[in-house]
Tab-separated table of C-alpha atoms and ligand atoms in Angstrom:
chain	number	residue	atom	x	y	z
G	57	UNK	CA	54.723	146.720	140.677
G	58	UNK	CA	57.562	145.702	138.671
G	59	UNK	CA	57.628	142.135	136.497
G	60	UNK	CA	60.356	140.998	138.426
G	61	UNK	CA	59.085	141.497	141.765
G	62	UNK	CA	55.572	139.893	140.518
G	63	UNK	CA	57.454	136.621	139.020
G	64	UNK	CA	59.191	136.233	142.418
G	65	UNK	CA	56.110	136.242	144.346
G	66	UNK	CA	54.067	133.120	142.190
G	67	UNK	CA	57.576	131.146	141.559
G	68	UNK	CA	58.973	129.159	144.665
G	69	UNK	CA	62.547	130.081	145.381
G	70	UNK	CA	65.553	127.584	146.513
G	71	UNK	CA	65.512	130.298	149.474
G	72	UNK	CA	69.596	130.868	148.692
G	73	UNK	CA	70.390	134.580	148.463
G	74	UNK	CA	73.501	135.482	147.381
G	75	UNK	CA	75.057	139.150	147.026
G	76	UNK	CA	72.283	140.053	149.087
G	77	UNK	CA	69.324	140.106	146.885
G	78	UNK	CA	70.294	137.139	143.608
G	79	UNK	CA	68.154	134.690	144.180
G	80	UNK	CA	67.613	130.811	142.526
G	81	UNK	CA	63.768	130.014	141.085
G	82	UNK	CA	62.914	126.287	141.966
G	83	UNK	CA	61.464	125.156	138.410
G	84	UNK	CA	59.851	121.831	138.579
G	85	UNK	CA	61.253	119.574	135.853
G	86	UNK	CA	59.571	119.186	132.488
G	87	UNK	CA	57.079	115.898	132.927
G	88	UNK	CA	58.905	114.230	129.861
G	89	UNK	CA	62.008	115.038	130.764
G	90	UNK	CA	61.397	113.337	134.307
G	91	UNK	CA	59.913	110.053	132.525
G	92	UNK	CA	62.406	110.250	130.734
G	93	UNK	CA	64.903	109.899	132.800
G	94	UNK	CA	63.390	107.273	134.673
G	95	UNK	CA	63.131	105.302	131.443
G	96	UNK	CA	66.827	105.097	131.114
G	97	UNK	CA	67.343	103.976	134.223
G	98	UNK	CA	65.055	100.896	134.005
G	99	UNK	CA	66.769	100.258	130.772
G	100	UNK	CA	70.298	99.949	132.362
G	101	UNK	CA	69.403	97.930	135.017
G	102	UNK	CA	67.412	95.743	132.933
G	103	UNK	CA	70.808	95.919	130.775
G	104	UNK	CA	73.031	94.923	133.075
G	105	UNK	CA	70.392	91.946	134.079
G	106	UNK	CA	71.063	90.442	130.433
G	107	UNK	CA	74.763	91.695	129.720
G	108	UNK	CA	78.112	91.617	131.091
G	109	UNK	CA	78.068	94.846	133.556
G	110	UNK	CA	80.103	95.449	136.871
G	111	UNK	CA	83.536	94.694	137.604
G	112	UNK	CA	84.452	91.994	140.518
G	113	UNK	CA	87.778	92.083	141.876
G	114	UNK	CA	89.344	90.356	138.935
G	115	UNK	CA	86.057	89.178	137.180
G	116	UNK	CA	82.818	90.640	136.074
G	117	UNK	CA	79.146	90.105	136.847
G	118	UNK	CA	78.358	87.744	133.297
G	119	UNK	CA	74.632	88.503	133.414
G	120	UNK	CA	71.804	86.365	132.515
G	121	UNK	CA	72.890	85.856	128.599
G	122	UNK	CA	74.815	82.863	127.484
G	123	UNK	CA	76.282	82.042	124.440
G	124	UNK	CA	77.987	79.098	123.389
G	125	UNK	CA	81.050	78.800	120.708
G	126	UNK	CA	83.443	75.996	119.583
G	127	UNK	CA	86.862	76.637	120.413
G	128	UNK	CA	89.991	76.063	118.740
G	129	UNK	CA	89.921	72.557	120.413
G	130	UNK	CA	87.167	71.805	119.287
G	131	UNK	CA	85.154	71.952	122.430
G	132	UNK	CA	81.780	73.598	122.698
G	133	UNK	CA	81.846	76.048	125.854
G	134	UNK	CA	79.303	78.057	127.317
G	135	UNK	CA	79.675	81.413	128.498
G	136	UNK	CA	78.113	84.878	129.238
G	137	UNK	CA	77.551	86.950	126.519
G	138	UNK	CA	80.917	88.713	125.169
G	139	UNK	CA	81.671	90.066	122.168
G	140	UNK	CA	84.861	87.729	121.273
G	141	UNK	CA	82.780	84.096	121.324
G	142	UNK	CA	80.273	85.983	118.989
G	143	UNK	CA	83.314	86.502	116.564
G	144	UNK	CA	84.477	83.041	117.487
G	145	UNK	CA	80.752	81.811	116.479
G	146	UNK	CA	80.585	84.121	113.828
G	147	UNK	CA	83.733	82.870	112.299
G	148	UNK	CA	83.398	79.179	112.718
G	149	UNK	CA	80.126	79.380	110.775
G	150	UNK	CA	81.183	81.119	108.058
G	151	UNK	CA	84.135	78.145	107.738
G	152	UNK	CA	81.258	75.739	108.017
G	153	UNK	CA	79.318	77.040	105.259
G	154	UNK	CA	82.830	77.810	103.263
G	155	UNK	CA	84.171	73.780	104.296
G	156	UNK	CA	82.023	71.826	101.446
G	157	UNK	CA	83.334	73.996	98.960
G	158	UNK	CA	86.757	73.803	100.198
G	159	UNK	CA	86.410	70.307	100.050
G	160	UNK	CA	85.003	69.994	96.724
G	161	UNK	CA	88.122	72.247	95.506
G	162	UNK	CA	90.474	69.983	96.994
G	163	UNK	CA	88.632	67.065	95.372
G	164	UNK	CA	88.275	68.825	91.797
G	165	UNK	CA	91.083	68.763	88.771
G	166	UNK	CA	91.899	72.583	87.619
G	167	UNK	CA	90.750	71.593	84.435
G	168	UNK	CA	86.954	70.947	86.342
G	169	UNK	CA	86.744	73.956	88.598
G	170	UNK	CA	87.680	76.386	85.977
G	171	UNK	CA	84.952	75.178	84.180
G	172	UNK	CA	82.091	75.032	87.197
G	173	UNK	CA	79.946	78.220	87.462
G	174	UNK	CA	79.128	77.469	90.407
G	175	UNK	CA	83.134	77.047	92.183
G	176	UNK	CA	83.774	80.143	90.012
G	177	UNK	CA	81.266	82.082	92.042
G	178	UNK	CA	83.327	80.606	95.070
G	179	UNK	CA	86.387	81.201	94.087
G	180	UNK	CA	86.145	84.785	93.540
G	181	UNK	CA	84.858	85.785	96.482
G	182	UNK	CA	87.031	83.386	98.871
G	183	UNK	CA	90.156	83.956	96.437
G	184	UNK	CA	89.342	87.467	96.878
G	185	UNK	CA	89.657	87.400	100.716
G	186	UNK	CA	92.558	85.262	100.691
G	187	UNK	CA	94.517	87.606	98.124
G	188	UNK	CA	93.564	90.824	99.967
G	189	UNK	CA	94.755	89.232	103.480
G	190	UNK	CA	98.425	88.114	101.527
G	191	UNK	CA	98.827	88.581	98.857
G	192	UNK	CA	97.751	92.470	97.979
G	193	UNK	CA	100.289	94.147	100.400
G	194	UNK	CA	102.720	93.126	97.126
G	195	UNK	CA	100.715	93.106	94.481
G	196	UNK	CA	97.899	95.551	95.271
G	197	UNK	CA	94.274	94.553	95.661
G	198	UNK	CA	93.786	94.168	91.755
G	199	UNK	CA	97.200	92.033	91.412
G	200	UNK	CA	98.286	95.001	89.220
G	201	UNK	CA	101.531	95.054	91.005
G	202	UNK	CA	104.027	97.691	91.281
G	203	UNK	CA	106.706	98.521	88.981
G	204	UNK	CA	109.950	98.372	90.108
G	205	UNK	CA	109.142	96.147	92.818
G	206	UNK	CA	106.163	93.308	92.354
G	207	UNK	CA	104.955	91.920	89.533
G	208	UNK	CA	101.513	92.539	88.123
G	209	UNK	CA	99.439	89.475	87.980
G	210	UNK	CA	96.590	91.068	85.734
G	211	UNK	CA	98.437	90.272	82.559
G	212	UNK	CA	99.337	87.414	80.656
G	213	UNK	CA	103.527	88.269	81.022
G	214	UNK	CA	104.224	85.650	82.926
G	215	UNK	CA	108.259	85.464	84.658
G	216	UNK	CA	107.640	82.283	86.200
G	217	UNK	CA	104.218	80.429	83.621
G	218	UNK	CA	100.834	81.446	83.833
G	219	UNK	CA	99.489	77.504	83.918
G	220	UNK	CA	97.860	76.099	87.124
G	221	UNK	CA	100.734	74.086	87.538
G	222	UNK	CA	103.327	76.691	87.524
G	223	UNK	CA	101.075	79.162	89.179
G	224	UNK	CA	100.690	76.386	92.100
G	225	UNK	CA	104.223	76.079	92.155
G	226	UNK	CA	105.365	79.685	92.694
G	227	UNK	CA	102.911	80.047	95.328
G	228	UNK	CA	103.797	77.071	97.156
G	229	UNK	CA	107.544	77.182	97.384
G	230	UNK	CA	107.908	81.172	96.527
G	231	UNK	CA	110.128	82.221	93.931
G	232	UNK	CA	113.340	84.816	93.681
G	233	UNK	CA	114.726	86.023	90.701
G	234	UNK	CA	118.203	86.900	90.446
G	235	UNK	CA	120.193	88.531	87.186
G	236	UNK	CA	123.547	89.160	87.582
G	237	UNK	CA	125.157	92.643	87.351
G	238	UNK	CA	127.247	93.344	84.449
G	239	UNK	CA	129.219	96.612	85.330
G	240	UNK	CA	132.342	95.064	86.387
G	241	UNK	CA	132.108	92.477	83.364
G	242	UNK	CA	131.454	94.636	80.590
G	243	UNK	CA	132.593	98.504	79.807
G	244	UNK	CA	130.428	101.156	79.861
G	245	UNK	CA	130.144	101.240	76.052
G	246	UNK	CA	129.054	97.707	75.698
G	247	UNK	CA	126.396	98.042	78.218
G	248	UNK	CA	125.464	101.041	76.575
G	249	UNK	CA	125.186	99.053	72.646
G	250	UNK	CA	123.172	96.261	74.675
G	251	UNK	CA	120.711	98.512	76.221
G	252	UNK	CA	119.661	100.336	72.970
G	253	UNK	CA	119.680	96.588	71.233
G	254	UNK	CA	117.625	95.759	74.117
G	255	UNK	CA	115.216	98.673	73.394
G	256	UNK	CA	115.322	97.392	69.535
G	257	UNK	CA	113.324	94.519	70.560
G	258	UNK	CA	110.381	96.221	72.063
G	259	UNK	CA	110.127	99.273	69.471
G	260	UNK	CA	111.367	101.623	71.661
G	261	UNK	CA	113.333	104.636	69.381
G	262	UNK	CA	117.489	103.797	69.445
G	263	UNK	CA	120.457	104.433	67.743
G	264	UNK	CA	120.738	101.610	65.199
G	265	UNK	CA	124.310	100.993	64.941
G	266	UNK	CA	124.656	100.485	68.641
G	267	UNK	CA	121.683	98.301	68.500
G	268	UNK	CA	123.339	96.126	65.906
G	269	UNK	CA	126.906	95.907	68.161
G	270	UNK	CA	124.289	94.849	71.403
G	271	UNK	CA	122.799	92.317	69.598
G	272	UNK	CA	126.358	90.301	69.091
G	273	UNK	CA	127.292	90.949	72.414
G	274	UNK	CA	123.451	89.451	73.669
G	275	UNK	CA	124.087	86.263	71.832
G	276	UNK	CA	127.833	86.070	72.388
G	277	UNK	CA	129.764	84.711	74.862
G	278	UNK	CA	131.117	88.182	76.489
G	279	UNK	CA	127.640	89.070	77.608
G	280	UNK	CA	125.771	85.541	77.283
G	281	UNK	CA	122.393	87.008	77.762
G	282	UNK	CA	120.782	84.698	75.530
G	283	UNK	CA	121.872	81.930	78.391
G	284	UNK	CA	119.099	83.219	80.661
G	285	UNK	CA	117.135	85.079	78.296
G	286	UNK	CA	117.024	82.882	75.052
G	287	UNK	CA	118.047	84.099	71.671
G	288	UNK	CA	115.389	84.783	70.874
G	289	UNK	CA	114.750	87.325	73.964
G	290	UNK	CA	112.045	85.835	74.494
G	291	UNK	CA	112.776	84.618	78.493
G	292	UNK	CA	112.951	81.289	80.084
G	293	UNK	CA	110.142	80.581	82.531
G	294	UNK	CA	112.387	78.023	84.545
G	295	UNK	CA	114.568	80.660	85.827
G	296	UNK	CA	112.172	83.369	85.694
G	297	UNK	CA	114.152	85.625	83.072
G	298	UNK	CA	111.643	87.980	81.443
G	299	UNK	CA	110.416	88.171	77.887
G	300	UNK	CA	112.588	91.525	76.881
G	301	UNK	CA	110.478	91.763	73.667
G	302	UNK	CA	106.740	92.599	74.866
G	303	UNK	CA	107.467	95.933	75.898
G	304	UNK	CA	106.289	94.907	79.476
G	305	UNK	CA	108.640	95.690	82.414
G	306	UNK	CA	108.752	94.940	86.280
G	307	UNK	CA	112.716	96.394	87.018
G	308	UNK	CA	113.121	99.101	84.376
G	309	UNK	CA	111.475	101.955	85.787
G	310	UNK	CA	110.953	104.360	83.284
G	311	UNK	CA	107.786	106.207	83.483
G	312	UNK	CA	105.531	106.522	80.574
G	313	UNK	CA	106.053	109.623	78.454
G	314	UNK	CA	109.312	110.036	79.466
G	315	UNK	CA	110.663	109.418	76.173
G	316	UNK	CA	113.127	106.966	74.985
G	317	UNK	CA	115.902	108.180	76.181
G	318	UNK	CA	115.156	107.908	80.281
G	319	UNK	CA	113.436	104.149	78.617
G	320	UNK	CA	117.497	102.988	77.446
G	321	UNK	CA	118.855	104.878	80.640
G	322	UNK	CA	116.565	103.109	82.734
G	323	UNK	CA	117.016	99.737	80.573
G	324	UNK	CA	121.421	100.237	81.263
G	325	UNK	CA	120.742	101.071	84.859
G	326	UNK	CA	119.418	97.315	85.197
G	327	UNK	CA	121.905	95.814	82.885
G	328	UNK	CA	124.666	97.562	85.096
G	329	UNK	CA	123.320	96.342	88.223
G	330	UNK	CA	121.624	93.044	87.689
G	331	UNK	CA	118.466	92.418	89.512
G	332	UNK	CA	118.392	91.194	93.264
G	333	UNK	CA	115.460	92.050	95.060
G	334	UNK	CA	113.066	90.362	93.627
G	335	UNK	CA	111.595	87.876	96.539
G	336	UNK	CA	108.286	86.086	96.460
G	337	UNK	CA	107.901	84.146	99.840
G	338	UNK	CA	106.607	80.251	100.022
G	339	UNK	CA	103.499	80.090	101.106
G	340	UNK	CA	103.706	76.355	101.431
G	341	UNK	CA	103.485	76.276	104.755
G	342	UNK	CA	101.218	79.035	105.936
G	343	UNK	CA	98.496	78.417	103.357
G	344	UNK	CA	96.307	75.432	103.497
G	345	UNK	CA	96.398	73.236	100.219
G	346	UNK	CA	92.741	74.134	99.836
G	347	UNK	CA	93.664	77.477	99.567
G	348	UNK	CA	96.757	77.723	97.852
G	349	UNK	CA	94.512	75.807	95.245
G	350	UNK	CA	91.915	78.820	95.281
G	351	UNK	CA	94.597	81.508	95.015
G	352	UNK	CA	96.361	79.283	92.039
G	353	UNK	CA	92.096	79.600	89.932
G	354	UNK	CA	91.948	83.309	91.504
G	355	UNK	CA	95.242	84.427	90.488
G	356	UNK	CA	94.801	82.773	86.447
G	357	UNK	CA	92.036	83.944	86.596
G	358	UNK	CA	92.610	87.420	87.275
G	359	UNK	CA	95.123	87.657	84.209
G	360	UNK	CA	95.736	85.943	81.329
G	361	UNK	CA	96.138	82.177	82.755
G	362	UNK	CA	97.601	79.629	80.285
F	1367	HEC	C1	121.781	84.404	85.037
F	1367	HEC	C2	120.651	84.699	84.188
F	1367	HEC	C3	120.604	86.059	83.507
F	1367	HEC	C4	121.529	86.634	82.693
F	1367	HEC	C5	122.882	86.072	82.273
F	1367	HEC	C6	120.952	87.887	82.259
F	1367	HEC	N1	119.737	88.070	82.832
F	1367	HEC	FE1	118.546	89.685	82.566
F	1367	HEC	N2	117.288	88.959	83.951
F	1367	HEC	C7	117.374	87.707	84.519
F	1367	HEC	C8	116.287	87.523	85.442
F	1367	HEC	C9	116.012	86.272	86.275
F	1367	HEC	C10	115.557	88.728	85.438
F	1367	HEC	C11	114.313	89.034	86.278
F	1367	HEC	C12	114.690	89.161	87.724
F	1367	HEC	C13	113.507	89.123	88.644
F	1367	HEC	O1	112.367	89.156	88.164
F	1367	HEC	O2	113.714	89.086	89.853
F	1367	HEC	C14	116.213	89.602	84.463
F	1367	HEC	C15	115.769	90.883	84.137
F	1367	HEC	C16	116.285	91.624	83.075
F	1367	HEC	C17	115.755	92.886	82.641
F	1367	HEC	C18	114.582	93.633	83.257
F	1367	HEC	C19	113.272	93.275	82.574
F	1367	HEC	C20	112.070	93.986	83.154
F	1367	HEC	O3	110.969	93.436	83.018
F	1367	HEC	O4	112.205	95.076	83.706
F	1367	HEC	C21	116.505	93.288	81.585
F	1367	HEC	C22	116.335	94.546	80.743
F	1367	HEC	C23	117.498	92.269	81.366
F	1367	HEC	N3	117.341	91.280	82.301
F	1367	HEC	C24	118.460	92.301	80.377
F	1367	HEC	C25	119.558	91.468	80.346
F	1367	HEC	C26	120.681	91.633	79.469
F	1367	HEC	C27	120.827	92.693	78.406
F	1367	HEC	C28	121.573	90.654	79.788
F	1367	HEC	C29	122.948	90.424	79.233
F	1367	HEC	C30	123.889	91.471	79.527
F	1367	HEC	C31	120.970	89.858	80.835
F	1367	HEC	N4	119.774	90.374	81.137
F	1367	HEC	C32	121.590	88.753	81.391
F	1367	HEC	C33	118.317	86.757	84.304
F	1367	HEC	C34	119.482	86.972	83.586
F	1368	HEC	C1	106.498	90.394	100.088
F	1368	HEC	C2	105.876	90.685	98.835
F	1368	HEC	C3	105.027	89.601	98.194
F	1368	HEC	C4	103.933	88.948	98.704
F	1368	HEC	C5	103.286	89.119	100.070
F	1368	HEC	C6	103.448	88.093	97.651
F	1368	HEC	N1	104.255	88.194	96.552
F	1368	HEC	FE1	103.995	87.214	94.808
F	1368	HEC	N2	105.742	88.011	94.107
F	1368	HEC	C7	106.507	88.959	94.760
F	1368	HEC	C8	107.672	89.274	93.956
F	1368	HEC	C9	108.764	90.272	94.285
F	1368	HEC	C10	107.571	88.485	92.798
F	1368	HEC	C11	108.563	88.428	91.649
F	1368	HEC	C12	109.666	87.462	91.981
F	1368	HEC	C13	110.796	87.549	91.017
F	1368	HEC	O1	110.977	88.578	90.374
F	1368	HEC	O2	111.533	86.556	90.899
F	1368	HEC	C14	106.340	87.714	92.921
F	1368	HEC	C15	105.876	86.825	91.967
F	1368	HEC	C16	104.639	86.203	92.001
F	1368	HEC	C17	104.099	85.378	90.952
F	1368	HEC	C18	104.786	85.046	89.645
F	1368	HEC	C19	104.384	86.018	88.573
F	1368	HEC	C20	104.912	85.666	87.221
F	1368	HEC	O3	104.908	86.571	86.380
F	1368	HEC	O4	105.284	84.509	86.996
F	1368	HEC	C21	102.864	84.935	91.364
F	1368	HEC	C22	101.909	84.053	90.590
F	1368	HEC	C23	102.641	85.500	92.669
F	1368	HEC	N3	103.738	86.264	93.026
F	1368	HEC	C24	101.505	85.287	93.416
F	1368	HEC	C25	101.376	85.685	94.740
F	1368	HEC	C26	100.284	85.280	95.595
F	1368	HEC	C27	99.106	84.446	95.165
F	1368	HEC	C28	100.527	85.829	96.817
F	1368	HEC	C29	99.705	85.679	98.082
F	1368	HEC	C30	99.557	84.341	98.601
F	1368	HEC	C31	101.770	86.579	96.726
F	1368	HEC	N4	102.260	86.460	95.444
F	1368	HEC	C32	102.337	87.278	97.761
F	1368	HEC	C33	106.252	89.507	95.991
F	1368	HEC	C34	105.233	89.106	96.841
């Protein structure tokens, strides 16, 4: 007798044939797999005893789990368990825990919370949060900025003053820079003699004699640089004209190793076309004071506050 024919004769069959002699073997399920199964079935209905679970028309069964949240009224309201109140409750403790030291910041000179471990600790981590939700889309999550186009805040360059006061006061009522262009006003030559002087004052290689013809032009009258500048080069924080002497630059975009030529190209290209973009927006009125007051600590903090 063949193995075949003895395996059909101790296993039941479903008793379908098909093609005339295929037939199905009735199996009984494995025991665990059975339990199993009926395991997961008392868990979901126990589930949807305790959760939200079934749709109604417009509505859903809530099930037996409540939770209760404030809302942005203030009012405490009960309802089934969803997700969005545990955020809600989630949220408005965390601002209940953060809320004494918001108040003590508000209460506190600069002076005092610069020198409190303890608000330090604080405003790290809450200036951190605050400066990654709007701040870093600018000036990148470090405040390192990006050249060309934001400032970094890591350094002690400062356009605008690196003191709480003037920190506070760039955040709160925004800032934007403006340097005029100079290619219609002056000839190609003279730009040319003002950006080698310019490169003069941070070391950068030029040609001396065009240098020397820049630096009259600077402090003259023709090209009035030192108006917004200073004559010393130095900048003028009122207006937010840049130090040209520290060899730190936001508009002229010359890569590093690039040599000094693209550096005096790149140093003309801004003299020729002035500077217009540069647009820090008020955050007066979508910040509280509390936290324009963190961001001011976190922000001298993270370079070289004065
Ligand atoms: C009306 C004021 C004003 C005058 C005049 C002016 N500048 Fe400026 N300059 C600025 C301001 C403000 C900025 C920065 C703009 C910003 O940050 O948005 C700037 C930026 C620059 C920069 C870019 C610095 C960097 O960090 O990349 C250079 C270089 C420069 N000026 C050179 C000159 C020279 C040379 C002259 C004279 C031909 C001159 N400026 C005249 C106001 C002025
Ligand atoms: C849309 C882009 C943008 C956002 C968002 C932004 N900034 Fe700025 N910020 C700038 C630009 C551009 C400047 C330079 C303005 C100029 O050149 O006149 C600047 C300048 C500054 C300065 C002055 C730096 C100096 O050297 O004096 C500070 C401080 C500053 N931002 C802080 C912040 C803080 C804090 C936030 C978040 C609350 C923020 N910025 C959000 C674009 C931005």
């Amino acid at each position: 007798m063949s193995e075949q024919k003895l395996q059909s004769q101790t296993v039941q069959t479903t008793g379908h044939a098909w093609d005339g002699d295929l037939q199905e073997y009735n199996n009984p399920l494995p025991v665990w797999w059975v339990y199993t199964f009926y395991a997961t079935v008392i868990f979901a209905i126990v589930y949807w005893i305790i959760y939200p679970s079934w749709p109604v028309g417009k509505d859903w069964i809530g099930g037996a789990s409540q939770i209760s949240y404030v809302n942005s009224a203030g009012e405490t309201k009960t309802h089934s368990w969803n997700t969005r109140a545990l955020l809600l409750e989630d949220l408005n403790q965390a601002a209940a825990e953060q809320k004494p030291y918001f108040d003590k910041v508000s209460a506190m000179s600069y002076a005092q919370i610069a020198k409190d471990p303890e608000m330090n600790g604080f405003i790290l981590s809450a200036g951190k949060a605050l400066f990654a939700d709007n701040c870093a889309p600018c000036h990148q999550a470090g405040g390192q900025g990006v050249p060309g186009f934001f400032p970094n805040l890591a350094d002690d360059d400062w356009l605008y003053g690196g003191s709480f006061d003037k920190i506070h006061q760039t955040i709160t009522g925004g800032r934007r820079g403006y340097m005029p262009t100079f290619n219609e006003v002056l000839s190609g030559e003279q730009i040319d003699q003002l950006a080698h002087f310019v490169a003069s004052l941070s070391g950068t290689e030029h040609d001396g004699a065009k240098a020397t013809a820049g630096r009259a032009l600077f402090q003259g009258e023709a090209a009035a640089c030192y108006f917004c500048h200073g004559t010393d080069a130095k900048g003028r924080t009122e207006i937010g004209a840049p130090n040209l002497t520290d060899n730190i630059w936001l508009w002229v975009d010359a890569p590093a190793g690039t040599g000094a030529a693209a550096k005096v190209g790149a140093i003309r290209s801004v003299i020729a076309n002035g500077v217009n973009k540069g647009v820090m927006p008020a955050w007066g009125d979508r910040l509280t004071p509390e936290q324009i007051k963190v961001l001011t600590v976190y922000v001298h903090e993270l370079g070289g506050g004065q």
